[in-house]
PDB file of C-alpha atoms in Angstrom:
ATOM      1  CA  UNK A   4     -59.222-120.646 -20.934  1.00 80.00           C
ATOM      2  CA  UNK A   5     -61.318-119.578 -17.677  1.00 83.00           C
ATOM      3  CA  UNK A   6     -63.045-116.715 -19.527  1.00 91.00           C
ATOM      4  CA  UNK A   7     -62.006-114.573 -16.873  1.00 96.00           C
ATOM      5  CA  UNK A   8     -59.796-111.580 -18.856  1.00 96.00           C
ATOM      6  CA  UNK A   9     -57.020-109.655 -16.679  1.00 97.00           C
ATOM      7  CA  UNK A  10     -55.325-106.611 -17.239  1.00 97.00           C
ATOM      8  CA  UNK A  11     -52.265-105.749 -17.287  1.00 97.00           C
ATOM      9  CA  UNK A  12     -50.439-109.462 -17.261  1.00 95.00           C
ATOM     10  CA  UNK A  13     -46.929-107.677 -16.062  1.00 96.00           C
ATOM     11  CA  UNK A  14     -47.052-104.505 -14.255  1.00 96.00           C
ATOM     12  CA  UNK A  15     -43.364-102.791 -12.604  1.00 97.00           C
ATOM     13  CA  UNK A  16     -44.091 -99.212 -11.009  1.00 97.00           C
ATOM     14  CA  UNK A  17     -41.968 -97.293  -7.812  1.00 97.00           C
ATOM     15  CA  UNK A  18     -42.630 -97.202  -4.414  1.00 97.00           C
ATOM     16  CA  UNK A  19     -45.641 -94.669  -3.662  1.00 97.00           C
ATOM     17  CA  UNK A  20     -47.271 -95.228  -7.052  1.00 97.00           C
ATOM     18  CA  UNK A  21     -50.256 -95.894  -7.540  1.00 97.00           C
ATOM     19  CA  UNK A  22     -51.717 -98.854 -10.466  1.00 98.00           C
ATOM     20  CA  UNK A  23     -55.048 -99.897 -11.319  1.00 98.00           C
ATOM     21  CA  UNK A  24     -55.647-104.131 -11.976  1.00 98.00           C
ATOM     22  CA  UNK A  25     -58.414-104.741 -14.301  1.00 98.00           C
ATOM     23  CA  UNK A  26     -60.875-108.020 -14.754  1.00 98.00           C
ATOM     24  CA  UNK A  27     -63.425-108.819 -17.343  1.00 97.00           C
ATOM     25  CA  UNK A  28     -65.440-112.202 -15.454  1.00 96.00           C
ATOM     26  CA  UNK A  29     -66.786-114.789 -17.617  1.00 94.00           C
ATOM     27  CA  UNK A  30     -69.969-113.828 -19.181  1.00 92.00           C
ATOM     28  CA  UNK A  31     -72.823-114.552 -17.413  1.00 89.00           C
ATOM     29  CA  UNK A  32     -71.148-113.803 -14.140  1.00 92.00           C
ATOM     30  CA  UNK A  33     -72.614-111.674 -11.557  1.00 91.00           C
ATOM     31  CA  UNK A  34     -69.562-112.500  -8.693  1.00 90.00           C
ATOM     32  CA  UNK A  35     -66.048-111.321  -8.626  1.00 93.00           C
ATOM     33  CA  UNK A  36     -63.441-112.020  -6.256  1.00 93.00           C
ATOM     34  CA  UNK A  37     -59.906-110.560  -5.617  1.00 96.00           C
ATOM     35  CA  UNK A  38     -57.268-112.801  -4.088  1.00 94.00           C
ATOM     36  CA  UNK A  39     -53.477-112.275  -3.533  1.00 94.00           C
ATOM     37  CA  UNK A  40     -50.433-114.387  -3.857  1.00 91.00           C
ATOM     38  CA  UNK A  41     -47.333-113.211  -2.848  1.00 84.00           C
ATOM     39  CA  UNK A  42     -44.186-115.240  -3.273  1.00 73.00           C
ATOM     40  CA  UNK A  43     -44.555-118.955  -1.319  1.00 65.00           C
ATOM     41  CA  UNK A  44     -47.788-117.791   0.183  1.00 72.00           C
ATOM     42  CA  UNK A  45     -52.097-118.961  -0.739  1.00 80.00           C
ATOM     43  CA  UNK A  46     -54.220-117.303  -2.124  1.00 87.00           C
ATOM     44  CA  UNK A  47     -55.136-114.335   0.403  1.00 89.00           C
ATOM     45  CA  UNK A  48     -59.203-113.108  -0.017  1.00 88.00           C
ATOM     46  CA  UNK A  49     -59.142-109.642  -0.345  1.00 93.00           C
ATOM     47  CA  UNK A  50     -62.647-108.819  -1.975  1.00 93.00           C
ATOM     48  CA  UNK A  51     -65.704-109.648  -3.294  1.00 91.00           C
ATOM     49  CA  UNK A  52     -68.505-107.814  -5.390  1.00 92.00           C
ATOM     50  CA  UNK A  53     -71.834-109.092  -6.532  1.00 89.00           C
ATOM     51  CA  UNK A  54     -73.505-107.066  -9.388  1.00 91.00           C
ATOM     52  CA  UNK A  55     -72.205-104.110  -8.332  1.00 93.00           C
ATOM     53  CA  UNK A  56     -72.588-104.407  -4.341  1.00 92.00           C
ATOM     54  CA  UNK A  57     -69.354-105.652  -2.202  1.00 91.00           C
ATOM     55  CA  UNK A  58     -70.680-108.925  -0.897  1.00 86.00           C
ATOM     56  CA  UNK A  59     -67.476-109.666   1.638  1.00 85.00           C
ATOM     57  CA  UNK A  60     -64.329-108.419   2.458  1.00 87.00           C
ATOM     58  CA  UNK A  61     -60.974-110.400   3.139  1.00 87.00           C
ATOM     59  CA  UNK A  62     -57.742-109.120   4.814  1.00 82.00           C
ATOM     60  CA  UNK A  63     -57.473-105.951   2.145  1.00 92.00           C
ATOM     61  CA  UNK A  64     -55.459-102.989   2.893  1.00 94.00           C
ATOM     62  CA  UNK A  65     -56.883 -99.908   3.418  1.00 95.00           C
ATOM     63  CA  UNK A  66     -54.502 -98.553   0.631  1.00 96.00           C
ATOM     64  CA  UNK A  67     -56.153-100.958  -1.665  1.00 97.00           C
ATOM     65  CA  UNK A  68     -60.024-100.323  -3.300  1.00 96.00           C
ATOM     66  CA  UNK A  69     -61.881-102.396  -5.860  1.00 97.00           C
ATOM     67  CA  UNK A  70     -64.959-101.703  -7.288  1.00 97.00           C
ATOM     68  CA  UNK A  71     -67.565-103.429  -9.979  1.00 97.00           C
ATOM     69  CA  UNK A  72     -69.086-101.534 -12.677  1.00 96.00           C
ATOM     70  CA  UNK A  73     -72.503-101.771 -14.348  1.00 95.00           C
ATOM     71  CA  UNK A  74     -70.733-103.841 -17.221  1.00 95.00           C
ATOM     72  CA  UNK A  75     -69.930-106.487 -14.352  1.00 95.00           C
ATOM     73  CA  UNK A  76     -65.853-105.460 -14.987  1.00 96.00           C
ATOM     74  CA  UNK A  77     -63.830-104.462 -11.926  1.00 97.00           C
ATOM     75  CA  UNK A  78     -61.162-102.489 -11.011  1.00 98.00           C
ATOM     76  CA  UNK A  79     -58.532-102.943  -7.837  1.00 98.00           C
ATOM     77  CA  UNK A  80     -57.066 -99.883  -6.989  1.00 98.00           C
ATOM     78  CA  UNK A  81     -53.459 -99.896  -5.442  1.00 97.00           C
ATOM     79  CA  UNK A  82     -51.966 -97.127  -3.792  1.00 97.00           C
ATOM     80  CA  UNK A  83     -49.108 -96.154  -1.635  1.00 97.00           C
ATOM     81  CA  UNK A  84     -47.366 -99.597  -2.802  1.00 97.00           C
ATOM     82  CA  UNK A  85     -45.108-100.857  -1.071  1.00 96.00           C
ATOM     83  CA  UNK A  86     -42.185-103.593  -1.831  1.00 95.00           C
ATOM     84  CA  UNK A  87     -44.277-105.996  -0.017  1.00 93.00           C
ATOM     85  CA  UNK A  88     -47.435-105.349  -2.422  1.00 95.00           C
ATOM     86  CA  UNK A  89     -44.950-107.707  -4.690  1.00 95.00           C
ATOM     87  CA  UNK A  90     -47.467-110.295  -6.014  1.00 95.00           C
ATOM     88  CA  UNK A  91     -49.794-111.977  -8.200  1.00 94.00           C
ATOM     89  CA  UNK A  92     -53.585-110.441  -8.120  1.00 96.00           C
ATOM     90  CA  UNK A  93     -55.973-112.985  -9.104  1.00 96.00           C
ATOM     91  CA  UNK A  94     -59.278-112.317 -10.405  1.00 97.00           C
ATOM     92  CA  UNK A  95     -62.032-114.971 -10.396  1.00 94.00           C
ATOM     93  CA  UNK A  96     -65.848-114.879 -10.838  1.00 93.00           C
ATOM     94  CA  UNK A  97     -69.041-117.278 -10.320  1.00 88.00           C
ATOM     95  CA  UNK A  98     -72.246-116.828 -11.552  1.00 81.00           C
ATOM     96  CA  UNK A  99     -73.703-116.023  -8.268  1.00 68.00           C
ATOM     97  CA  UNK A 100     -72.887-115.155  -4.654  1.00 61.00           C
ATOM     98  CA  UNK A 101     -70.481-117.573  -3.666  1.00 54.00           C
ATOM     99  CA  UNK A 102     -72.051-120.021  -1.968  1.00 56.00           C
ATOM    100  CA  UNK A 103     -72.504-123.533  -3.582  1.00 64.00           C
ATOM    101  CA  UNK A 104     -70.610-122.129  -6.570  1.00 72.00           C
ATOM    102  CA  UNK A 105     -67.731-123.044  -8.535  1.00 82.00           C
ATOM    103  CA  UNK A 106     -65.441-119.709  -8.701  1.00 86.00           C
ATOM    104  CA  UNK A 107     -62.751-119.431 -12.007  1.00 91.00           C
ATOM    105  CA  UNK A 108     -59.799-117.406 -11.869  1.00 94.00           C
ATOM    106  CA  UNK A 109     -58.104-115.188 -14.521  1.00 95.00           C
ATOM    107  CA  UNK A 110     -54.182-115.992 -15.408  1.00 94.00           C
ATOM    108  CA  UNK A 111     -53.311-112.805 -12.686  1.00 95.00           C
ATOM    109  CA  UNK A 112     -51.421-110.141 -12.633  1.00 96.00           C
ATOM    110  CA  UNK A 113     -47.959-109.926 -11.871  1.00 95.00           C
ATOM    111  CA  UNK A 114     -47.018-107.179 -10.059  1.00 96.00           C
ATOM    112  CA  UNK A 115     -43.607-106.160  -9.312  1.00 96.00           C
ATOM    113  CA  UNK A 116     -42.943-103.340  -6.907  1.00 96.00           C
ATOM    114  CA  UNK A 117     -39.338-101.216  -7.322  1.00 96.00           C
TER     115      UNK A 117
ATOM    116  CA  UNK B   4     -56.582-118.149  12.426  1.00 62.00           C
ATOM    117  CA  UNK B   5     -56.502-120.519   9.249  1.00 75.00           C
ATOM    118  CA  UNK B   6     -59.892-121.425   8.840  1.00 88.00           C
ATOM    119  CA  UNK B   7     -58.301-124.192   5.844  1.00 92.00           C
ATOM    120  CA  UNK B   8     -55.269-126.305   6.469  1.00 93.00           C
ATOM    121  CA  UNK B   9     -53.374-128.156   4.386  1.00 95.00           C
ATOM    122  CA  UNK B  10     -50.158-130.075   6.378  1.00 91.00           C
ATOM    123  CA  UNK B  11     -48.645-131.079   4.029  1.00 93.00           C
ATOM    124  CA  UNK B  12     -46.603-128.751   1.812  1.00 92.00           C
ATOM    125  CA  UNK B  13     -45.605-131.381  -0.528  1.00 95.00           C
ATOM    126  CA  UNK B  14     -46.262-134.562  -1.827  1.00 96.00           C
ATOM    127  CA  UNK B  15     -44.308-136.934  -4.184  1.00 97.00           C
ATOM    128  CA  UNK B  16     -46.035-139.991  -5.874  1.00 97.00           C
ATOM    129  CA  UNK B  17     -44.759-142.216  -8.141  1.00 97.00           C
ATOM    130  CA  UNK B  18     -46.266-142.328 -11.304  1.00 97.00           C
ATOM    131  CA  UNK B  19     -49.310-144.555 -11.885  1.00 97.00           C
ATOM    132  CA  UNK B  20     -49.744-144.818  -8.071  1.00 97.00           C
ATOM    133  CA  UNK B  21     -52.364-142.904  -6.107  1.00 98.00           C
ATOM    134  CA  UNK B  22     -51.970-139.452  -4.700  1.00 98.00           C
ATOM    135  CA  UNK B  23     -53.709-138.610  -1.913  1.00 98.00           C
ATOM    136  CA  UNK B  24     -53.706-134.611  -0.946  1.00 98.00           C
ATOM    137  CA  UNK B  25     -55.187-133.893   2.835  1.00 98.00           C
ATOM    138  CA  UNK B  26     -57.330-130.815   4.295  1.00 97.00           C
ATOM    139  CA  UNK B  27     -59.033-130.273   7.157  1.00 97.00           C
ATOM    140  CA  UNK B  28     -61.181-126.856   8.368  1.00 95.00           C
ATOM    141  CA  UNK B  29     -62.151-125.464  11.380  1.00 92.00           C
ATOM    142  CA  UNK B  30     -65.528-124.358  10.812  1.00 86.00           C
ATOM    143  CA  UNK B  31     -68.953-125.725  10.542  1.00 86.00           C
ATOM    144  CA  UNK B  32     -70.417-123.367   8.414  1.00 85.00           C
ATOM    145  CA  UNK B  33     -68.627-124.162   5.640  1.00 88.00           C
ATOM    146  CA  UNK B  34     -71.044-126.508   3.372  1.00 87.00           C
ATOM    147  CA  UNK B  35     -69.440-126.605   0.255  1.00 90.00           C
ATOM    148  CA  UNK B  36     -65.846-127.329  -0.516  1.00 94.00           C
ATOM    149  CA  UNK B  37     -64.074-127.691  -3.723  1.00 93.00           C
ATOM    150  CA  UNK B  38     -60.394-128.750  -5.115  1.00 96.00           C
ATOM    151  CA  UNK B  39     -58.008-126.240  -7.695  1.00 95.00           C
ATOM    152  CA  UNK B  40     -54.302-127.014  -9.165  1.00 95.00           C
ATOM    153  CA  UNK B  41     -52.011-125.039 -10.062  1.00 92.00           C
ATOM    154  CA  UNK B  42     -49.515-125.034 -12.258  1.00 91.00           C
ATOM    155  CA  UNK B  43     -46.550-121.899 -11.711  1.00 84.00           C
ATOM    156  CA  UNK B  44     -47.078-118.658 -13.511  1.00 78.00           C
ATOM    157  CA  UNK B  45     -51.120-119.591 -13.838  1.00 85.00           C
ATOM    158  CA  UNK B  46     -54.445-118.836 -12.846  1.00 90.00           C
ATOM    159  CA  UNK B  47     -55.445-121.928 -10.479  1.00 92.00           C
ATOM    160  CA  UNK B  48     -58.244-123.907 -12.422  1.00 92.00           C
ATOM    161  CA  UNK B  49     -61.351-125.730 -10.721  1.00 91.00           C
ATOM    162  CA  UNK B  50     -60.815-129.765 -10.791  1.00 94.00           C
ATOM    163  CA  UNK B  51     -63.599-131.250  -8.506  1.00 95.00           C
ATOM    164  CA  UNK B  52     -66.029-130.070  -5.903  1.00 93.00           C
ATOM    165  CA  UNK B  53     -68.182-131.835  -2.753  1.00 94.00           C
ATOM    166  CA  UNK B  54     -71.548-129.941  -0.757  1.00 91.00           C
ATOM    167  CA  UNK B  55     -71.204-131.302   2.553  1.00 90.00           C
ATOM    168  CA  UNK B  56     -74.697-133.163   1.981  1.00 91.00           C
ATOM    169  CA  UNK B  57     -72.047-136.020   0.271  1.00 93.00           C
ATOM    170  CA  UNK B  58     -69.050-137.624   1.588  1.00 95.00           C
ATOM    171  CA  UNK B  59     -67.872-138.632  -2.016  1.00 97.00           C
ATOM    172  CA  UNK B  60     -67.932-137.344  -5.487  1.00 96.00           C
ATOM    173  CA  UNK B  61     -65.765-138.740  -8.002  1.00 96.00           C
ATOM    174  CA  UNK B  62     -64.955-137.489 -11.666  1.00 95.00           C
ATOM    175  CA  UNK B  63     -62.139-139.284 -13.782  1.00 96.00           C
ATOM    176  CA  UNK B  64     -59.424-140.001 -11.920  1.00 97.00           C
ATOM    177  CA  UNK B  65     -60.513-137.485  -8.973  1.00 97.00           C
ATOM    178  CA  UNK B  66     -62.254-138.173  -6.156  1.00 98.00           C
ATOM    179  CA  UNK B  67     -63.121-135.949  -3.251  1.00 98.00           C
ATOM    180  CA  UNK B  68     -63.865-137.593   0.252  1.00 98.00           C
ATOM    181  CA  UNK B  69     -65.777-135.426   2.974  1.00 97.00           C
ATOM    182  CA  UNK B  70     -65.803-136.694   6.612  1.00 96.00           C
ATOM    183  CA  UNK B  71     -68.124-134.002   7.865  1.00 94.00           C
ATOM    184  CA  UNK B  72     -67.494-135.021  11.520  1.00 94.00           C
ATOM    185  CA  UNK B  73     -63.367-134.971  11.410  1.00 96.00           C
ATOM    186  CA  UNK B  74     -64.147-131.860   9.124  1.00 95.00           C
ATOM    187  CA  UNK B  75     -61.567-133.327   6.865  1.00 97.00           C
ATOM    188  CA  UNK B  76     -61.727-133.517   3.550  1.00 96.00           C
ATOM    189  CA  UNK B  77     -59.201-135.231   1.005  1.00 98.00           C
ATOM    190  CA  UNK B  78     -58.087-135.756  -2.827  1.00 98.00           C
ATOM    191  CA  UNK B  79     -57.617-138.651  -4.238  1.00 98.00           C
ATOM    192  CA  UNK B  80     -55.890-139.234  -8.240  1.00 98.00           C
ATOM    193  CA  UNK B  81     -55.415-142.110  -8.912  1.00 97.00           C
ATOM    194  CA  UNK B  82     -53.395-143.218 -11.077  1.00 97.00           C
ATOM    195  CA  UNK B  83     -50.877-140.226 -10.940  1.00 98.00           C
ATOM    196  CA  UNK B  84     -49.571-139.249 -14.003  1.00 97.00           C
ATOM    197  CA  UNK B  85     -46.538-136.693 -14.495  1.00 96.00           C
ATOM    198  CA  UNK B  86     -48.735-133.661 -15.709  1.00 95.00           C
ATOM    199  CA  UNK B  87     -50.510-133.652 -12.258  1.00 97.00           C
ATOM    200  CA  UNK B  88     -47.204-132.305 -10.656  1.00 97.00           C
ATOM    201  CA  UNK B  89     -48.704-128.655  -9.792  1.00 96.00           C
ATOM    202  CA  UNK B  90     -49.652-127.561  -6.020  1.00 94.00           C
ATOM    203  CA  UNK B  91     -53.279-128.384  -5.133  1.00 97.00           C
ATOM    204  CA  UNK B  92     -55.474-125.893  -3.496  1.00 95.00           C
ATOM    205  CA  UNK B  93     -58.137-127.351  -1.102  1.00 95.00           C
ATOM    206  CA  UNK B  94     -61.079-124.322  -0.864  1.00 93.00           C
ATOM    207  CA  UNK B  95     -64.174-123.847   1.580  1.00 91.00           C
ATOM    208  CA  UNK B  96     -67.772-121.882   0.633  1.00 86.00           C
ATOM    209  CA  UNK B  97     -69.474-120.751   3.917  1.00 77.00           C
ATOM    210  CA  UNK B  98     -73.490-120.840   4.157  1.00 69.00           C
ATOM    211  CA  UNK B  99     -74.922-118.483   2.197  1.00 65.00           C
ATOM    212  CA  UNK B 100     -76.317-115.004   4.007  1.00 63.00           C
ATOM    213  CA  UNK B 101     -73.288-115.436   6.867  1.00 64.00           C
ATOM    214  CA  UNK B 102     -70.130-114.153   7.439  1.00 62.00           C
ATOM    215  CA  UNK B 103     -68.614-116.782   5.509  1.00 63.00           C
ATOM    216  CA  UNK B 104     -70.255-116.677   2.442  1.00 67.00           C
ATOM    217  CA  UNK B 105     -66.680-116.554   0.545  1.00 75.00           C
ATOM    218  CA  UNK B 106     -63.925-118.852  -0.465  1.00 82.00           C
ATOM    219  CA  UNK B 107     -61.444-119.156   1.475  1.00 86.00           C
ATOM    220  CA  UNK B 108     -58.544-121.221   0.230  1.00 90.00           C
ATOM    221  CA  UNK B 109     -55.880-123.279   2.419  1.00 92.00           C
ATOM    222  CA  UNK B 110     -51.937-122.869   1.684  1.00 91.00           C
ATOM    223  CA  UNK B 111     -51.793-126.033  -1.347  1.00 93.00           C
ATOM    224  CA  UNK B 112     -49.349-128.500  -1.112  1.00 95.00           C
ATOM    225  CA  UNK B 113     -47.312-128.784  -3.914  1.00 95.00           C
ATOM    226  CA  UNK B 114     -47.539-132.445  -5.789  1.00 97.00           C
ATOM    227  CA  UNK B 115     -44.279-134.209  -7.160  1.00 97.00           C
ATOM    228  CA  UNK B 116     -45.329-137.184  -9.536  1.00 97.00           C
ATOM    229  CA  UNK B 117     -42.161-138.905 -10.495  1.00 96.00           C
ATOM    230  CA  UNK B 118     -42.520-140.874 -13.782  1.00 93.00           C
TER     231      UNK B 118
END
């Protein structure tokens, strides 16, 4: 067990919806990262916060937002979907900006686009 | 423009022999690299990491080699057991305070050990 908490595990939701991912990073942690991984693919970067700020910014959509609270939790907002948004949405967070640091992931979220 | 490559897709070993997993990167800023697995259905989980002020570290059965000057890095297990079969992630930190202050990970290659 990482520590790092995502919600939902399964997600299945139409075309056009909208869905809302959500991560809890280990205590302690001030970093969290999104990443992507469709089917055969890596791990895609999409975004990073650091207590609060975004710190860098991967190959994210424009449909797609995240955001990190004052708790340290965030949130990646997906709207619009597509069938290609198919994927799993990985979580991960390090106790500080990412350089020299270990990151740990969450299990994901499986998301399944109709 | 894959900043982190990893050639081979997969890899089978047999078991108790050694398993060697390959990456190379593009980039010079990137000072810190670091090795995940991962098994299907699962976050990937951290095994072993290298700053690029080392060209070895070695924990257990891992070891990481870093040839700064090839900018090539690789994996070694040795001896290969059947629960290592999982892909392998090979992952690079930029300098801090530049554009590539973030992780970027290369495709994995997917490890067969065959008891």
């Amino acid at each position: 067990d990482s520590g790092v908490t995502q919600t939902p595990k399964h997600l299945i939701t139409a075309t056009g919806q909208r869905v809302t991912l959500r991560c809890s990073p280990r205590s302690g942690d001030l970093s969290v990262y999104w990443y992507q991984q469709s089917l055969d693919q890596g791990l895609q970067f999409l975004i990073q916060y650091y207590n609060g700020e975004e710190r860098a910014k991967g190959n994210i959509l424009e449909r797609f937002s995240a955001q990190q609270f004052p708790d340290l939790h965030s949130e990646l907002n997906l709207s619009s979907l597509e069938l290609g948004d198919s994927a799993l949405y990985f979580c991960a967070s390090s106790a500080r900006q990412s350089s020299g640091n270990t990151i740990y992931f969450g299990e994901g979220s499986w998301l399944t686009v109709v | 423009d894959q900043q982190v490559k990893q050639n081979s897709p997969s890899l089978s070993v047999q078991e108790g022999r050694i398993s060697i997993l390959n990456c190379d990167y593009t980039n010079s800023m990137f000072d810190y690299f670091l090795w995940y697995k991962k098994y299907p259905a699962e976050g990937p989980t951290f095994l072993i990491s290298i700053s690029s002020i080392k060209d070895k570290n070695e924990d257990g059965r891992f070891t990481v080699f870093l040839n700064k000057s090839a900018k090539h890095l690789s994996l070694h297990i040795v001896p290969s057991q059947p629960g290592d079969s999982a892909v392998y992630f090979c992952a690079a930190n930029g300098r801090r305070r530049t554009s590539y202050d973030k992780v970027i990970f290369g495709p994995g290659t997917s490890l067969s050990v065959i008891p």
